[in-house]
GROMACS .gro file of N, CA and C in nm:
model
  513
    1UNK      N    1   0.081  -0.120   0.000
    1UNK     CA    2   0.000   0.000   0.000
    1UNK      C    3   0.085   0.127   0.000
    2UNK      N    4   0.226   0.122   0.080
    2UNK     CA    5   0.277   0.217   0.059
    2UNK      C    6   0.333   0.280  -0.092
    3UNK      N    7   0.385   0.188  -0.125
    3UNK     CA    8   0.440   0.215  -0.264
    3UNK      C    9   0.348   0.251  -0.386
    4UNK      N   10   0.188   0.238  -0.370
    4UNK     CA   11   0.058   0.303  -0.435
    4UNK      C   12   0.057   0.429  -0.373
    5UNK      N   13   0.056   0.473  -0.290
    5UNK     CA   14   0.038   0.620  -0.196
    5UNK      C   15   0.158   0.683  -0.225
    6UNK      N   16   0.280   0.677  -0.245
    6UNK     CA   17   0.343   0.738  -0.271
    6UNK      C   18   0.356   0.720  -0.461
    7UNK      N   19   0.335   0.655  -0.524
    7UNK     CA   20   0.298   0.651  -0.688
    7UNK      C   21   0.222   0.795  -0.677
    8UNK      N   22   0.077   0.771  -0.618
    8UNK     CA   23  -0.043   0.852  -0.600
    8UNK      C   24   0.053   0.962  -0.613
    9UNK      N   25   0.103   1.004  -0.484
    9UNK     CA   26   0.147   1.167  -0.477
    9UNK      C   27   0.247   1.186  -0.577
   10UNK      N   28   0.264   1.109  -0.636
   10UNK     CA   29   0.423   1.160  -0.707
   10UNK      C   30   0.312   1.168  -0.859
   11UNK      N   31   0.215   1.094  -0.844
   11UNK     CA   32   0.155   1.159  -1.007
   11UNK      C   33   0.050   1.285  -1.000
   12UNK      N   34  -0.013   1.297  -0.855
   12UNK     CA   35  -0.094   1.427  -0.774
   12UNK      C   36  -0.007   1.554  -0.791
   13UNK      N   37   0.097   1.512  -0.791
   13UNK     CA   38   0.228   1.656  -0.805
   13UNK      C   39   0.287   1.698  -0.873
   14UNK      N   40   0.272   1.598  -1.007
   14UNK     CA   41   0.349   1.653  -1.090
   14UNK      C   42   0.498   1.587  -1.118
   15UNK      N   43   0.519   1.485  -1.066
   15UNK     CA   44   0.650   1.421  -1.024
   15UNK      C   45   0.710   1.386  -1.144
   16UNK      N   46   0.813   1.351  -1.164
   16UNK     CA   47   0.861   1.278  -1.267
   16UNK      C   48   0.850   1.142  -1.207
   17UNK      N   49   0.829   1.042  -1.303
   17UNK     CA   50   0.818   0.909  -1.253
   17UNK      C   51   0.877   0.764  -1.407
   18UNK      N   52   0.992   0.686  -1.342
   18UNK     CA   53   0.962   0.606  -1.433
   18UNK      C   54   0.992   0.493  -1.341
   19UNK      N   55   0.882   0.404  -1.379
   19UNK     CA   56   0.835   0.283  -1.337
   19UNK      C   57   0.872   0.137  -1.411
   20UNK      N   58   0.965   0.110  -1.371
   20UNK     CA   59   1.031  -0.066  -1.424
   20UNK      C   60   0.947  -0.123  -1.367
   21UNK      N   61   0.954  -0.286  -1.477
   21UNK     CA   62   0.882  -0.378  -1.407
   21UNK      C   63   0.748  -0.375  -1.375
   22UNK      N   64   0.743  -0.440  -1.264
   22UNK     CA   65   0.646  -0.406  -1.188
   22UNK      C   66   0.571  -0.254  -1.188
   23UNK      N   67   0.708  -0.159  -1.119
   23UNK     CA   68   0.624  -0.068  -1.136
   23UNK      C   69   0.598   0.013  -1.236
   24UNK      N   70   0.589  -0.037  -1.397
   24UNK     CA   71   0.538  -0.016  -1.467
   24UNK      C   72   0.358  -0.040  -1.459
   25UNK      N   73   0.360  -0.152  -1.408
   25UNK     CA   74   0.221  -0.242  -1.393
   25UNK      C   75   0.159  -0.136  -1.345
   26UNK      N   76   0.221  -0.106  -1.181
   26UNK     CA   77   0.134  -0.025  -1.101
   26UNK      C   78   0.098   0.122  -1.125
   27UNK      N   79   0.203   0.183  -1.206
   27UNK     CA   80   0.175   0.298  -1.251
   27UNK      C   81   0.065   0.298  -1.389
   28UNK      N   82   0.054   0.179  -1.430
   28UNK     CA   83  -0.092   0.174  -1.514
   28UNK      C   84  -0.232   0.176  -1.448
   29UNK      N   85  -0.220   0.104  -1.380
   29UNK     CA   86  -0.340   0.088  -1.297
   29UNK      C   87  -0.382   0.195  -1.262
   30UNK      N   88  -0.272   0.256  -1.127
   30UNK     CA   89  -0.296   0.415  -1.053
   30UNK      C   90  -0.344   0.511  -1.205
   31UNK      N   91  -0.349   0.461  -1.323
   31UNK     CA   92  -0.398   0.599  -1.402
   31UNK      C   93  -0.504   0.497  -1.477
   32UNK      N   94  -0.533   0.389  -1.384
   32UNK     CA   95  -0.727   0.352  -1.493
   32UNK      C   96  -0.673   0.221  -1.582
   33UNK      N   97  -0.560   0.222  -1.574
   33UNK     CA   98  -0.523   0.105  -1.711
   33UNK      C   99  -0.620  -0.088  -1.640
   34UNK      N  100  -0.532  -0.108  -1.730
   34UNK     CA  101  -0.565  -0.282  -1.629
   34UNK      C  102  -0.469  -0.371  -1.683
   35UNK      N  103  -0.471  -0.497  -1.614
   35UNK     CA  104  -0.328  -0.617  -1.662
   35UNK      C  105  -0.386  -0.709  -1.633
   36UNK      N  106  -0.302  -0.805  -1.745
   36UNK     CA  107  -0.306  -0.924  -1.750
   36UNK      C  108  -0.246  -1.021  -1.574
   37UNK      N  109  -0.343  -1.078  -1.563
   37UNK     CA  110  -0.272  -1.123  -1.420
   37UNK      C  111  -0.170  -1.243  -1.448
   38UNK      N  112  -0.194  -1.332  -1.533
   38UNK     CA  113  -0.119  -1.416  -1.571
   38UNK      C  114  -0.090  -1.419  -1.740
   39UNK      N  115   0.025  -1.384  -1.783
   39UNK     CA  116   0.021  -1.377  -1.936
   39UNK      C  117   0.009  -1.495  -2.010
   40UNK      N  118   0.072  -1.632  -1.967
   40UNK     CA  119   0.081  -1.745  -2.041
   40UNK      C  120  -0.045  -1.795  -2.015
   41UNK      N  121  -0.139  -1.788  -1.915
   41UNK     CA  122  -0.279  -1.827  -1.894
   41UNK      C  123  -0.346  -1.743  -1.953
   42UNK      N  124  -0.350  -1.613  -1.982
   42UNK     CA  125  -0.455  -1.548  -2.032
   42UNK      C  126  -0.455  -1.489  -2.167
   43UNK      N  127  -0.318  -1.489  -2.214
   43UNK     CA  128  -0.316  -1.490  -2.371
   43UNK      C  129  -0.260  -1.596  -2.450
   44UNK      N  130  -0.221  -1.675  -2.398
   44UNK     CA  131  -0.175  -1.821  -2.494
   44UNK      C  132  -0.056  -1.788  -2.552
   45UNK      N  133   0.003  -1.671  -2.496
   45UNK     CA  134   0.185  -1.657  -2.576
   45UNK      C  135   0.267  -1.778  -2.535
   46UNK      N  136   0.367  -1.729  -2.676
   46UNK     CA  137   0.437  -1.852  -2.647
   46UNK      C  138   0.601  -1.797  -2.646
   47UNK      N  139   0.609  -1.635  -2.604
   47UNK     CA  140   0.731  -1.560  -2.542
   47UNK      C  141   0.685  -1.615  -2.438
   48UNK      N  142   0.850  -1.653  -2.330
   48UNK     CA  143   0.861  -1.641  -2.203
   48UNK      C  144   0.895  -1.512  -2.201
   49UNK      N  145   0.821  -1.437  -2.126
   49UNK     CA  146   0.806  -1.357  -2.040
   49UNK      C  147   0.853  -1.370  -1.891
   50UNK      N  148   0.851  -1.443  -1.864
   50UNK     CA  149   0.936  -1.468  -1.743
   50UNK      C  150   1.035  -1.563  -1.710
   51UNK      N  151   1.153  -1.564  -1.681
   51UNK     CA  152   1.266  -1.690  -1.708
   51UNK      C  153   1.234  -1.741  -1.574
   52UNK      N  154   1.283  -1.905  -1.561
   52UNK     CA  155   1.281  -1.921  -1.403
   52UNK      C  156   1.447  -1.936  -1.368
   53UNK      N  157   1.465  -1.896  -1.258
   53UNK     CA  158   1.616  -1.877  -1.198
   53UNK      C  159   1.711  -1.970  -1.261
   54UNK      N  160   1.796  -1.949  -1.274
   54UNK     CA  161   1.926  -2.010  -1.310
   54UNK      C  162   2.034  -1.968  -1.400
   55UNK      N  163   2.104  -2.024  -1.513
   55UNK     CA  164   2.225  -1.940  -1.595
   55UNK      C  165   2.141  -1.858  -1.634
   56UNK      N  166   2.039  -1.820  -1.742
   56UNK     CA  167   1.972  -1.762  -1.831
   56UNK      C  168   1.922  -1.690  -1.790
   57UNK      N  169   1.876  -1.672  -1.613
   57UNK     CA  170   1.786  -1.611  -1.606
   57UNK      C  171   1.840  -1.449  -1.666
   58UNK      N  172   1.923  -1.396  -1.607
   58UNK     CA  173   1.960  -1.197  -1.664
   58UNK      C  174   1.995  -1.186  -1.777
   59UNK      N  175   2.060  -1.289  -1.862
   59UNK     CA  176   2.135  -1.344  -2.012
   59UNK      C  177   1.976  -1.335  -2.107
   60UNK      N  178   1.851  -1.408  -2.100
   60UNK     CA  179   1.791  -1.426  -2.162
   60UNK      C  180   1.715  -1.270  -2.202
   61UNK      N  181   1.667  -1.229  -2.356
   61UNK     CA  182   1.623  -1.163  -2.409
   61UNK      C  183   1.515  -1.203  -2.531
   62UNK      N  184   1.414  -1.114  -2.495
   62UNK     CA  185   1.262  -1.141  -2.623
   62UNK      C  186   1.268  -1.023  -2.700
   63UNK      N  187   1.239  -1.023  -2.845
   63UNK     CA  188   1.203  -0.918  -2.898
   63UNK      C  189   1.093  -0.798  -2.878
   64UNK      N  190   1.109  -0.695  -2.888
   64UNK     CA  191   1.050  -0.574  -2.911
   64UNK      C  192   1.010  -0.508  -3.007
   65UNK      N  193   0.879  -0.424  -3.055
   65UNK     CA  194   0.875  -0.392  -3.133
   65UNK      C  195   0.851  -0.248  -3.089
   66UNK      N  196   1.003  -0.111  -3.165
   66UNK     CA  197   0.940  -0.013  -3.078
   66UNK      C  198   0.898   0.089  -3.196
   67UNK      N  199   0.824   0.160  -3.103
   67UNK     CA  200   0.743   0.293  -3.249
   67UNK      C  201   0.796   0.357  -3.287
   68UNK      N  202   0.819   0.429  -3.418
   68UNK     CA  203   0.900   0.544  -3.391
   68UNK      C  204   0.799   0.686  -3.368
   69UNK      N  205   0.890   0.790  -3.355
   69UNK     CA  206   0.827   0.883  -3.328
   69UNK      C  207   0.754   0.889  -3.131
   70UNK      N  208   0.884   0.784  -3.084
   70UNK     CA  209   0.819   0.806  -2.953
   70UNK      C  210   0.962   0.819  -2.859
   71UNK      N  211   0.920   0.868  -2.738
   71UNK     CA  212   1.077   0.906  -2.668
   71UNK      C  213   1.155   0.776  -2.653
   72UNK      N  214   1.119   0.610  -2.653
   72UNK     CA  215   1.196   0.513  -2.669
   72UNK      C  216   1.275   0.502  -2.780
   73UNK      N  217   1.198   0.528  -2.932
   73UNK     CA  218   1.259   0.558  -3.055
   73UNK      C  219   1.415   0.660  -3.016
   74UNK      N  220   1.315   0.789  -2.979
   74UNK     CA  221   1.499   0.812  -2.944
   74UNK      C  222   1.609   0.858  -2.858
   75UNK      N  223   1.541   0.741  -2.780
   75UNK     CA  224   1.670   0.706  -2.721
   75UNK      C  225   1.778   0.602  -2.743
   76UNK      N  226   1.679   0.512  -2.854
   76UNK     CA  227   1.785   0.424  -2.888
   76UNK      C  228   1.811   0.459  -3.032
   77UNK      N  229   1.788   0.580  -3.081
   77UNK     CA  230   1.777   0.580  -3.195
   77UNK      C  231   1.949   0.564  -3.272
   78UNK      N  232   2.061   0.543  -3.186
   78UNK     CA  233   2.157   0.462  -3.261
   78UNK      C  234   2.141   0.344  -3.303
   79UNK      N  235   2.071   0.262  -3.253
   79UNK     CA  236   2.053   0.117  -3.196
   79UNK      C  237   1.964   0.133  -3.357
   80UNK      N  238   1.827   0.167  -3.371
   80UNK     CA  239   1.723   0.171  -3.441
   80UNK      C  240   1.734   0.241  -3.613
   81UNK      N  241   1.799   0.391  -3.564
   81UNK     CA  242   1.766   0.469  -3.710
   81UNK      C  243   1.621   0.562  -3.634
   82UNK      N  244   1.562   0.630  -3.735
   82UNK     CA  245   1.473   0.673  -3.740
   82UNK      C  246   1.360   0.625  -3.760
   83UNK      N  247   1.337   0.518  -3.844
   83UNK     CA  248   1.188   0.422  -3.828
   83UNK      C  249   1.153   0.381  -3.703
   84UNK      N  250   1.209   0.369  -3.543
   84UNK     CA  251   1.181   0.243  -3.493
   84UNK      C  252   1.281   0.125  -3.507
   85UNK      N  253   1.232   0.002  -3.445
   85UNK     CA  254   1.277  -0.148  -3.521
   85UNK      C  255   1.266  -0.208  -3.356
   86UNK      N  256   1.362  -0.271  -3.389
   86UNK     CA  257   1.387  -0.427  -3.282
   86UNK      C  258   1.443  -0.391  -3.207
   87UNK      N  259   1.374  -0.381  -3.080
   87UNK     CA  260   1.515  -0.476  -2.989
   87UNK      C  261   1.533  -0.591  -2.908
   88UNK      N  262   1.608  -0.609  -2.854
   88UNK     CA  263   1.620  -0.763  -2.739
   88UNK      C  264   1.612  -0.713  -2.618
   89UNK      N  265   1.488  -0.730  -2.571
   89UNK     CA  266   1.508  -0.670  -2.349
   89UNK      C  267   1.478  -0.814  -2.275
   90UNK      N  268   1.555  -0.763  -2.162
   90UNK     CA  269   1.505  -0.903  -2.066
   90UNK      C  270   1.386  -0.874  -2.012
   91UNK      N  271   1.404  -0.969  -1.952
   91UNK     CA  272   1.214  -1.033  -1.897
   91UNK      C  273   1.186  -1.133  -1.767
   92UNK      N  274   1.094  -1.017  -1.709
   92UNK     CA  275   1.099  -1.098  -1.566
   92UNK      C  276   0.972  -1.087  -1.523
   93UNK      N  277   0.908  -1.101  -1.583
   93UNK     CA  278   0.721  -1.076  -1.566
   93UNK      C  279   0.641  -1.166  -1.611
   94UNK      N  280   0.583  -1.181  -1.555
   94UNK     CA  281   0.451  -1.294  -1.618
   94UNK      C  282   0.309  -1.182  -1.592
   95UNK      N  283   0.307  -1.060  -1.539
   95UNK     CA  284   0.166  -0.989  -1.539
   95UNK      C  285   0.235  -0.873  -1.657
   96UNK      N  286   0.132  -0.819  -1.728
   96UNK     CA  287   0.163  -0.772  -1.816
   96UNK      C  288   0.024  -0.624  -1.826
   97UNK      N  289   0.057  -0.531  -1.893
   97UNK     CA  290  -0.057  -0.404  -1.899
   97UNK      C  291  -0.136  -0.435  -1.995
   98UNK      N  292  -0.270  -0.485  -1.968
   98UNK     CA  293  -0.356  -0.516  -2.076
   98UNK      C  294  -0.448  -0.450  -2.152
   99UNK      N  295  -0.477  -0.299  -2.099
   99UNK     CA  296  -0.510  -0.167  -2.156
   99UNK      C  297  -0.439  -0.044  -2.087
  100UNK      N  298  -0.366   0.010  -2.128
  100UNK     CA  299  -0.320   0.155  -2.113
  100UNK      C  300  -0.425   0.228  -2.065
  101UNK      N  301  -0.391   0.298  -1.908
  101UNK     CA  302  -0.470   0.409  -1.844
  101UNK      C  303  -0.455   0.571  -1.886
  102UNK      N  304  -0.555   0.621  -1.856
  102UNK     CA  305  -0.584   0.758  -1.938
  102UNK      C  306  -0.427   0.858  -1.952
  103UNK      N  307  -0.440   0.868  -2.102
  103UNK     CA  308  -0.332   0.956  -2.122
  103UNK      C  309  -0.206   0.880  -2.133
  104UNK      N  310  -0.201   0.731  -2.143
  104UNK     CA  311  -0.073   0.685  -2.195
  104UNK      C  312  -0.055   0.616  -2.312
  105UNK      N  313   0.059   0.686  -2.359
  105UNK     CA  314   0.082   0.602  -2.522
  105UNK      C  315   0.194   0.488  -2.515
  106UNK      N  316   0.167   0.379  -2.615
  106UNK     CA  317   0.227   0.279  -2.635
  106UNK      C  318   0.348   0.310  -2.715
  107UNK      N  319   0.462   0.261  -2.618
  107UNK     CA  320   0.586   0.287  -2.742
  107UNK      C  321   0.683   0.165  -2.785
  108UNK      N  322   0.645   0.045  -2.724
  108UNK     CA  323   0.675  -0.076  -2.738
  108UNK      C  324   0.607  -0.188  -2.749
  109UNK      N  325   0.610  -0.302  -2.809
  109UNK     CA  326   0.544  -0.398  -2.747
  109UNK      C  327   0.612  -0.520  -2.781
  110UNK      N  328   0.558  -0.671  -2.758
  110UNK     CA  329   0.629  -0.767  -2.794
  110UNK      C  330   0.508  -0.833  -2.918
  111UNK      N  331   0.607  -0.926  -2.965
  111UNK     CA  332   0.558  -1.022  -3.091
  111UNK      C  333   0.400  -1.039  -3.042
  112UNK      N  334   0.401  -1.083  -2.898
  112UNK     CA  335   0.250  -1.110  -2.918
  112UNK      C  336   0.170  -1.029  -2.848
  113UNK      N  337   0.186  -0.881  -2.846
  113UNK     CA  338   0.090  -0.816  -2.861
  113UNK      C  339   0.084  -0.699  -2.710
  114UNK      N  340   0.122  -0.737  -2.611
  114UNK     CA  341   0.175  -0.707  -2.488
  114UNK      C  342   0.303  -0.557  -2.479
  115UNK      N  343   0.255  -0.475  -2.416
  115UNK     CA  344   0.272  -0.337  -2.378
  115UNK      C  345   0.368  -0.401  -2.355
  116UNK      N  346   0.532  -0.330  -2.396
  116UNK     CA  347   0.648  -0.364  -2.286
  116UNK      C  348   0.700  -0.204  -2.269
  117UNK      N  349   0.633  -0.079  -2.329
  117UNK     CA  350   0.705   0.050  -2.272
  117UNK      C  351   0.560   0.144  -2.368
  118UNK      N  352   0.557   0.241  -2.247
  118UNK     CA  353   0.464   0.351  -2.259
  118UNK      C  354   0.506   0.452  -2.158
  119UNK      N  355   0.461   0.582  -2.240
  119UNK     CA  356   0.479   0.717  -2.175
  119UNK      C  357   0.356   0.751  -2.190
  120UNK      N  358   0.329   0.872  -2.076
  120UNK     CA  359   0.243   0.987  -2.061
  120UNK      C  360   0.217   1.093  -2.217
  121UNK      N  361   0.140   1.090  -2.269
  121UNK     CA  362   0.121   1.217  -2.318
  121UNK      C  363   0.183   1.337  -2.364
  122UNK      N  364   0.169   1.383  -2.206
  122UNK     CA  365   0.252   1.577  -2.165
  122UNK      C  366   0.381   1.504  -2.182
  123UNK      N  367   0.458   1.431  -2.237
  123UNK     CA  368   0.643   1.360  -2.200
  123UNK      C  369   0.676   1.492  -2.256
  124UNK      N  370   0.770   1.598  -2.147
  124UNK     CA  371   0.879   1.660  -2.180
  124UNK      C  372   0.982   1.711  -2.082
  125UNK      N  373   1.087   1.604  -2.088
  125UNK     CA  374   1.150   1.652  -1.970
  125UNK      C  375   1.236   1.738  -1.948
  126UNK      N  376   1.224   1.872  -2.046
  126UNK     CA  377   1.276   1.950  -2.046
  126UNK      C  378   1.218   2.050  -1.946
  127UNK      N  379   0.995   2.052  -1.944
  127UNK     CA  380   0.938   2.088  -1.833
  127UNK      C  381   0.983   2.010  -1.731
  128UNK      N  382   1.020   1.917  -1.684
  128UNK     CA  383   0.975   1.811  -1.583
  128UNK      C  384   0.884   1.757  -1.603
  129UNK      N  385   0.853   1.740  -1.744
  129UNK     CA  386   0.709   1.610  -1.720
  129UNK      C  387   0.826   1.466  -1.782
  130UNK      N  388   0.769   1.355  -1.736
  130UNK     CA  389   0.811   1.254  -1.716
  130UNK      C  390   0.744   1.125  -1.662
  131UNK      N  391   0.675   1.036  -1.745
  131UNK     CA  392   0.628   0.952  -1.684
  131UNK      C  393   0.617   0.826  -1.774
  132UNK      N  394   0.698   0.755  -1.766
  132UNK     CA  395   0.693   0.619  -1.849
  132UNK      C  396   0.685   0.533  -1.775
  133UNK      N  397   0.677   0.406  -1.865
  133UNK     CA  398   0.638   0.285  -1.801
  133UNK      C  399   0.735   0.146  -1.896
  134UNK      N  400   0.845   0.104  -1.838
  134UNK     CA  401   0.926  -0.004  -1.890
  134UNK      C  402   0.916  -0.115  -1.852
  135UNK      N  403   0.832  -0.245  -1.885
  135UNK     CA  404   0.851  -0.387  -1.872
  135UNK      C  405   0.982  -0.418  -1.870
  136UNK      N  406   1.088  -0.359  -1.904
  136UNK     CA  407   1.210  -0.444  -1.896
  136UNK      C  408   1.326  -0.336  -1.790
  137UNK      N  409   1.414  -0.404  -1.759
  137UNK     CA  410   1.519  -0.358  -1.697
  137UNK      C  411   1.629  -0.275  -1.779
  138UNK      N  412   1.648  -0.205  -1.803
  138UNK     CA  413   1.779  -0.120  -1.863
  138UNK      C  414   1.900  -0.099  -1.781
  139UNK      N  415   1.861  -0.077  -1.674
  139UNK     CA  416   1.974  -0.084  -1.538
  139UNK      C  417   2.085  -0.193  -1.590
  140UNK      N  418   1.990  -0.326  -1.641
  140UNK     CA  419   2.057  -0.429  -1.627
  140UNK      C  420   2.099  -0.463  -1.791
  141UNK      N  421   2.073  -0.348  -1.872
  141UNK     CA  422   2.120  -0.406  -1.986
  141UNK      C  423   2.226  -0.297  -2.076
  142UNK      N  424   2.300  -0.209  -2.016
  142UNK     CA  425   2.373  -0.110  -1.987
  142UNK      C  426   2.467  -0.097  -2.057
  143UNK      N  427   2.530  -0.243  -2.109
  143UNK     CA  428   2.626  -0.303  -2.212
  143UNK      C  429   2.577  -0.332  -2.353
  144UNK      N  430   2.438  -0.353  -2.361
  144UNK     CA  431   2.392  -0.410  -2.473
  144UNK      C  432   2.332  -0.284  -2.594
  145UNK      N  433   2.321  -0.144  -2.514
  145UNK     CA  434   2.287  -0.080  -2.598
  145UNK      C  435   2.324   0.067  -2.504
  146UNK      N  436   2.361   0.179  -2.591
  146UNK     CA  437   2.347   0.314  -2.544
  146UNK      C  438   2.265   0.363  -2.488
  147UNK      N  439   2.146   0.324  -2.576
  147UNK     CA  440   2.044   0.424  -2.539
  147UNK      C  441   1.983   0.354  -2.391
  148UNK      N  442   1.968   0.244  -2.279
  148UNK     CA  443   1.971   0.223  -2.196
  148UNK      C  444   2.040   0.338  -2.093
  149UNK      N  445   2.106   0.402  -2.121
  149UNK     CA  446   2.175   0.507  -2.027
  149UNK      C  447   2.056   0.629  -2.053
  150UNK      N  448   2.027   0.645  -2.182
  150UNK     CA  449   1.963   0.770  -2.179
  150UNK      C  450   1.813   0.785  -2.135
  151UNK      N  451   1.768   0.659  -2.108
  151UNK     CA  452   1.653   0.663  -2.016
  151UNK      C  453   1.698   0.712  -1.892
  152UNK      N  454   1.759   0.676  -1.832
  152UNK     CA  455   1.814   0.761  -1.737
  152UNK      C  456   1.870   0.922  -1.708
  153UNK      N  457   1.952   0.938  -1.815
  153UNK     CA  458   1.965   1.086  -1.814
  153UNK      C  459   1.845   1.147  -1.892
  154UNK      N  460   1.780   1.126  -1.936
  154UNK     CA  461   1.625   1.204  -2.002
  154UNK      C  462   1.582   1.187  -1.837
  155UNK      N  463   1.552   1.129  -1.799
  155UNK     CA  464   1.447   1.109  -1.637
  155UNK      C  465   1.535   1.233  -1.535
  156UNK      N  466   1.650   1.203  -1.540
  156UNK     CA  467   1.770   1.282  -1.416
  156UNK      C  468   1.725   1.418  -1.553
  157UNK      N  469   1.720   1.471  -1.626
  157UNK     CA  470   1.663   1.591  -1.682
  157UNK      C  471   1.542   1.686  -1.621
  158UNK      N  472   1.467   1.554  -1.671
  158UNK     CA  473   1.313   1.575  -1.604
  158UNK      C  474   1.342   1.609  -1.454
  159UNK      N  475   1.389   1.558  -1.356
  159UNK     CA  476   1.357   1.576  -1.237
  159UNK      C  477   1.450   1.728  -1.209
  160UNK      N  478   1.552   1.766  -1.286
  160UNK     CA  479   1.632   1.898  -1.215
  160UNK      C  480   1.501   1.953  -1.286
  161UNK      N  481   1.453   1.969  -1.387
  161UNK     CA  482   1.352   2.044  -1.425
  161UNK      C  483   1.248   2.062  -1.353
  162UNK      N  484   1.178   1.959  -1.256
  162UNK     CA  485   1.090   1.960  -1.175
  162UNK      C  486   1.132   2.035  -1.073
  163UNK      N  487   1.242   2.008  -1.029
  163UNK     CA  488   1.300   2.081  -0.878
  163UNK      C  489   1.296   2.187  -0.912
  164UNK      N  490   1.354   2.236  -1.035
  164UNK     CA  491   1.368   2.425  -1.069
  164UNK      C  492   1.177   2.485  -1.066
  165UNK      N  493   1.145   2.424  -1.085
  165UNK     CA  494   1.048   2.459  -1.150
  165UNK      C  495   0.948   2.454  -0.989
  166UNK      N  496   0.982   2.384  -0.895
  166UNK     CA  497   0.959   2.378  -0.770
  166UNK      C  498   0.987   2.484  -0.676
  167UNK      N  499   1.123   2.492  -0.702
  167UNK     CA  500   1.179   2.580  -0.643
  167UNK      C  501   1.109   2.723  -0.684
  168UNK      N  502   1.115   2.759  -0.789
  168UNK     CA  503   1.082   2.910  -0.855
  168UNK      C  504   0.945   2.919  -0.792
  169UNK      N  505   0.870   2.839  -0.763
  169UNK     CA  506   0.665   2.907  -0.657
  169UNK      C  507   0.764   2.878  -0.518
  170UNK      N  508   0.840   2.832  -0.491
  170UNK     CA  509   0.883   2.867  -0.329
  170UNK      C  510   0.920   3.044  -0.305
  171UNK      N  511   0.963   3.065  -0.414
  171UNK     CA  512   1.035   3.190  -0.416
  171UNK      C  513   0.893   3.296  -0.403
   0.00000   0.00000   0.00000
């Protein structure tokens, strides 16, 4: 419950927010979306989506299909070009976002059909707006592509932008 109450205020305020994993899931929900509770039971894929422990488990990667024309496009847009295209992310989920909540766009998905990255709308983190949503880990894939870093520095953008922008109604 805590980690919903503080989602809550951080999207009540204006926060920058990006949500791995899981809390990709939960940051759908908190804005109306809904998920798949079990993906291999409720859509018949035949991606693992979730590895079970052992060598493979952080090694293993599923394809992506990402949009272009969306802030995932470019950030990997060395990786991609300008169309979009493929990539390989890991995978540690078996619940998955089964409709996007108000005001979020799809900027990824996999072969069979399943949200793996969406942003907000307002995305500019040059204001401090900031709010995506990543099924996969980038933290952990840091080596495999550039643009994994720049999710991060786009977000660390967004948030000095929020603070300035915080700061300036304190004044």
């Amino acid at each position: 419950e805590l980690e919903c109450a503080l989602m809550r205020f951080a999207l009540m305020s204006g926060c920058p927010i990006l949500g791995l994993c899981r809390g990709s899931q939960m940051l759908n929900v908190l804005r109306g979306g809904t998920l798949y509770g079990d993906l291999a039971a409720e859509t018949g894929t035949s991606i693992q989506h979730l590895q079970p422990n052992g060598p493979t488990y952080d090694s293993f990667r599923h394809p992506i299909a990402v949009h272009k024309h969306t802030p995932l496009a470019t950030w990997f847009q060395d990786t991609l070009g300008d169309e979009g295209g493929e990539l390989m992310v890991n995978s540690y989920h078996h619940q998955g976002s089964r409709h996007l909540g108000k005001g979020l766009l799809e900027m990824a998905c996999a072969p069979d059909g399943v949200t793996e990255a969406f942003y907000d709308e307002k995305y500019d983190p040059e204001k401090g707006n900031y709010v995506v949503g990543l099924q996969f880990h980038p933290e952990r894939m840091l080596g495999d592509y550039p643009g994994c870093k720049r999710v991060y520095e786009n977000f660390l953008r967004a948030c000095c932008a929020f603070r300035q922008r915080a700061d300036s109604f304190d004044q």
